[in-house]
CSV table of C-alpha atoms in Angstrom, one decimal:
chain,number,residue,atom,x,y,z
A,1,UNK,CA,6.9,-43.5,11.6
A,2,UNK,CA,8.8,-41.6,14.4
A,3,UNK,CA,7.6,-38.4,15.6
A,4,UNK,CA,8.5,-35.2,13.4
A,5,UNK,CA,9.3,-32.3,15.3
A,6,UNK,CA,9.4,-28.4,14.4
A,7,UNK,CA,12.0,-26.4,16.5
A,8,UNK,CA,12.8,-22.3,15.7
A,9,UNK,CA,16.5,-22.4,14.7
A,10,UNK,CA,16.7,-25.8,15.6
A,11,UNK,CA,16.9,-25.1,18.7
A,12,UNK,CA,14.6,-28.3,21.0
A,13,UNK,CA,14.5,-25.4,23.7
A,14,UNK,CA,12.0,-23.4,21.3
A,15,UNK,CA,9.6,-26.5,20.4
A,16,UNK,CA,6.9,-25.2,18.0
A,17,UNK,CA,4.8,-28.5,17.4
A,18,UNK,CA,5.4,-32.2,16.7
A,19,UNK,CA,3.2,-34.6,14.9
A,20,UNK,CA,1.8,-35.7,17.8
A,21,UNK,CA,0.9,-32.7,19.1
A,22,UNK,CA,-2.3,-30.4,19.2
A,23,UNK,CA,-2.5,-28.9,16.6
A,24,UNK,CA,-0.4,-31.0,14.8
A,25,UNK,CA,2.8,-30.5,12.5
A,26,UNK,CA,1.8,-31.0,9.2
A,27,UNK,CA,4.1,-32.3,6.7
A,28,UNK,CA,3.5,-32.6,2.9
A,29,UNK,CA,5.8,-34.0,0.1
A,30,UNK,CA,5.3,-32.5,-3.1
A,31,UNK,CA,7.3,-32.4,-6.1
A,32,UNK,CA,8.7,-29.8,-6.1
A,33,UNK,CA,9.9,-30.3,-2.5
A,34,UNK,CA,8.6,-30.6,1.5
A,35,UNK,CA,6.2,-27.9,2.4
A,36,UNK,CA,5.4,-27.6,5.9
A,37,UNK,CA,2.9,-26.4,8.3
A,38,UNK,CA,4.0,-25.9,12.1
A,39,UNK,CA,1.5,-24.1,14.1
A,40,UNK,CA,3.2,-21.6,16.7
A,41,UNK,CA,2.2,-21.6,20.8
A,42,UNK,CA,1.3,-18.6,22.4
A,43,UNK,CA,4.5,-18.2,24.6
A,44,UNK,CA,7.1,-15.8,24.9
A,45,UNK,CA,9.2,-17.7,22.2
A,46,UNK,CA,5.9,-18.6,20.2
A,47,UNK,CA,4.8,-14.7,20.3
A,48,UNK,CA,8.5,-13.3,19.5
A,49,UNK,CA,9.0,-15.6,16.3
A,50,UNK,CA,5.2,-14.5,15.3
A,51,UNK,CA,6.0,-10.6,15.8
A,52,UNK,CA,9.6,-11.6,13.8
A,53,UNK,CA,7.7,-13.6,11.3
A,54,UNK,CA,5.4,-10.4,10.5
A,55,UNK,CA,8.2,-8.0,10.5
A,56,UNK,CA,10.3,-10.5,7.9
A,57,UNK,CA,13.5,-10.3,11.2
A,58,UNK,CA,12.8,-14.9,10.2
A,59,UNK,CA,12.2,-15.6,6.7
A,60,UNK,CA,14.1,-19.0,6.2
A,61,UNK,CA,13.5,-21.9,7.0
A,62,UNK,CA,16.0,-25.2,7.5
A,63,UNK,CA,15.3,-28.8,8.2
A,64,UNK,CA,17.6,-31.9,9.9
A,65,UNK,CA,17.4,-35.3,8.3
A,66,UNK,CA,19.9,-38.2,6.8
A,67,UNK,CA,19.8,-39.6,3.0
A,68,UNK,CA,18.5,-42.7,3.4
A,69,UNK,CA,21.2,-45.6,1.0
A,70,UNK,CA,20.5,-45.0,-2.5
A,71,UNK,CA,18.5,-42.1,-1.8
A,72,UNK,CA,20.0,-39.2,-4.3
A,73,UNK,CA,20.4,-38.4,-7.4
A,74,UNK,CA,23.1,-36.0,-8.8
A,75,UNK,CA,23.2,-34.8,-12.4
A,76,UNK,CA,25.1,-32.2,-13.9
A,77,UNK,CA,23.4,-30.1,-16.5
A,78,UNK,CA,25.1,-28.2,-19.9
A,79,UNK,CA,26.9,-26.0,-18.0
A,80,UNK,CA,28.2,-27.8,-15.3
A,81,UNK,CA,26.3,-27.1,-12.9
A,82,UNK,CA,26.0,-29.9,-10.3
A,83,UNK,CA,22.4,-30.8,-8.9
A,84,UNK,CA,21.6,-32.9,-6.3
A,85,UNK,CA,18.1,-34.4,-5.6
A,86,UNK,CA,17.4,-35.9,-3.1
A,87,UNK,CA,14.1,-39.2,-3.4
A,88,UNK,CA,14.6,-40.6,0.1
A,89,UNK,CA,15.4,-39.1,3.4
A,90,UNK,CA,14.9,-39.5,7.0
A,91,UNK,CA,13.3,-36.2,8.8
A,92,UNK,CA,14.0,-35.4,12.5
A,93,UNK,CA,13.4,-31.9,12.3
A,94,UNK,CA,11.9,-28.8,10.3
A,95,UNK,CA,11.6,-25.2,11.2
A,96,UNK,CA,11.9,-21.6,10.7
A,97,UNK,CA,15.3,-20.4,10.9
A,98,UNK,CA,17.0,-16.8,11.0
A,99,UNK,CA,19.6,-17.5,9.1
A,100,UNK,CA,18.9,-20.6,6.7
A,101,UNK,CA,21.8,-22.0,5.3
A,102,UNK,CA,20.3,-22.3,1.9
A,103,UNK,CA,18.9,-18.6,1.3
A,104,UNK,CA,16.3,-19.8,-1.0
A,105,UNK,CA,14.4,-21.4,1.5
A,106,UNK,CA,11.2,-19.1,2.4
A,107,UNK,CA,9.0,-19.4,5.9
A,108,UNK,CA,5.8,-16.7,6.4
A,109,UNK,CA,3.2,-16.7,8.2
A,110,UNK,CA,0.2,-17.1,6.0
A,111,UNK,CA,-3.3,-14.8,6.3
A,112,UNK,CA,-6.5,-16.1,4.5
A,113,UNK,CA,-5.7,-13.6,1.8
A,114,UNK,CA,-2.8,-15.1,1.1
A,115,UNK,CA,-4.2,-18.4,1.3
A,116,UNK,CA,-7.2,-17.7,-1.1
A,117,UNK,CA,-4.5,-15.8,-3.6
A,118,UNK,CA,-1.7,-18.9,-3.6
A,119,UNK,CA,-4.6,-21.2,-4.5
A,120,UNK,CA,-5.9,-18.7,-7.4
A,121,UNK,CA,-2.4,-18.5,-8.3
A,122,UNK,CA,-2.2,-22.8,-8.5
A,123,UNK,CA,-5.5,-22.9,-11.0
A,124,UNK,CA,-3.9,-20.1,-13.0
A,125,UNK,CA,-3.7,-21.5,-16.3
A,126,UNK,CA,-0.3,-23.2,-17.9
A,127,UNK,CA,1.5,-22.5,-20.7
A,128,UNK,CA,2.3,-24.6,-23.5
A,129,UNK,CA,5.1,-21.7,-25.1
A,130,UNK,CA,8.2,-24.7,-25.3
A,131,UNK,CA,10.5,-21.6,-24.3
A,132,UNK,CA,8.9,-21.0,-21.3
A,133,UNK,CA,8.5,-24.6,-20.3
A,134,UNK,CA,12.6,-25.0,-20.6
A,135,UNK,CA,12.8,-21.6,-18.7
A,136,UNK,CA,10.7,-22.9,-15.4
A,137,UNK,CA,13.0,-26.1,-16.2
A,138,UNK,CA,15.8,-24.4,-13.9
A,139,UNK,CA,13.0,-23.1,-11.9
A,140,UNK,CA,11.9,-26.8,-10.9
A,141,UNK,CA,15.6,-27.6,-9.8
A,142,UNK,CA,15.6,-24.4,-7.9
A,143,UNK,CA,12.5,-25.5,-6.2
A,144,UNK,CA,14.0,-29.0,-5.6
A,145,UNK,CA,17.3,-27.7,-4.1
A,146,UNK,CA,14.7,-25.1,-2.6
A,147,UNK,CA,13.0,-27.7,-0.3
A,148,UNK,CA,15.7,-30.7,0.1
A,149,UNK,CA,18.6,-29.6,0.8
């Protein structure tokens, strides 16, 4: 495919990494969404976002791409509410942002503590309580809108 690209308030001026580039951006479709690693350059721009990163100043993060023909799906739920998923996109561009325009998108920079504690958190064990599972229901659209809109 064509080269992915990671810019800091999508700005091409403030280039973080591409797919292409050393180290790479690394792009992952899940289901509950695209996750995203872009590692940062040590310039000035690189070490300001990293210092704004670790004070929580950048905490969102936004993405540019087209719906690709056929590529959504929009349900409305029992009190509708209107959700749109989206199953096929293009990507040009994914980054942190200051001021996302979704604010439940999330960007951090991640420690090996953090690391080691999100994958203890992943083997945690699930629930089988029915209410929960409904509850997290609205949870997984949140996630979905979360990462693709």
């Amino acid at each position: 495919g064509s080269v992915k690209k990671s810019f800091f308030n999508h700005n091409p001026s403030f280039v973080l990494s591409t797919t292409e580039s050393d180290p790479a951006l690394e792009l992952k479709d899940e289901s509950d969404g695209l996750r995203f690693k872009s590692p940062i350059p040590d310039t000035t721009y690189g070490n300001d976002l990293r210092e704004n990163l670790k004070r929580k100043n950048v905490r969102g993060a936004s993405f540019s791409f087209d719906v690709d023909k056929e590529g959504e799906i929009i349900t409305i739920d029992e009190k509708d509410n209107w959700h749109r998923e989206i199953t096929k996109a293009t990507l040009y561009e994914i980054g942190p942002v200051t001021d996302p325009a979704y604010e439940s998108t999330e960007v951090s920079l991640r420690s090996v503590e953090n690391i080691v504690k999100e994958i203890k958190q992943r083997n945690a064990p699930k629930t089988d309580n029915a209410a929960e599972i409904r509850a997290n229901r609205g949870k997984e659209l949140s996630l979905i809108d979360r990462y693709l809109f």
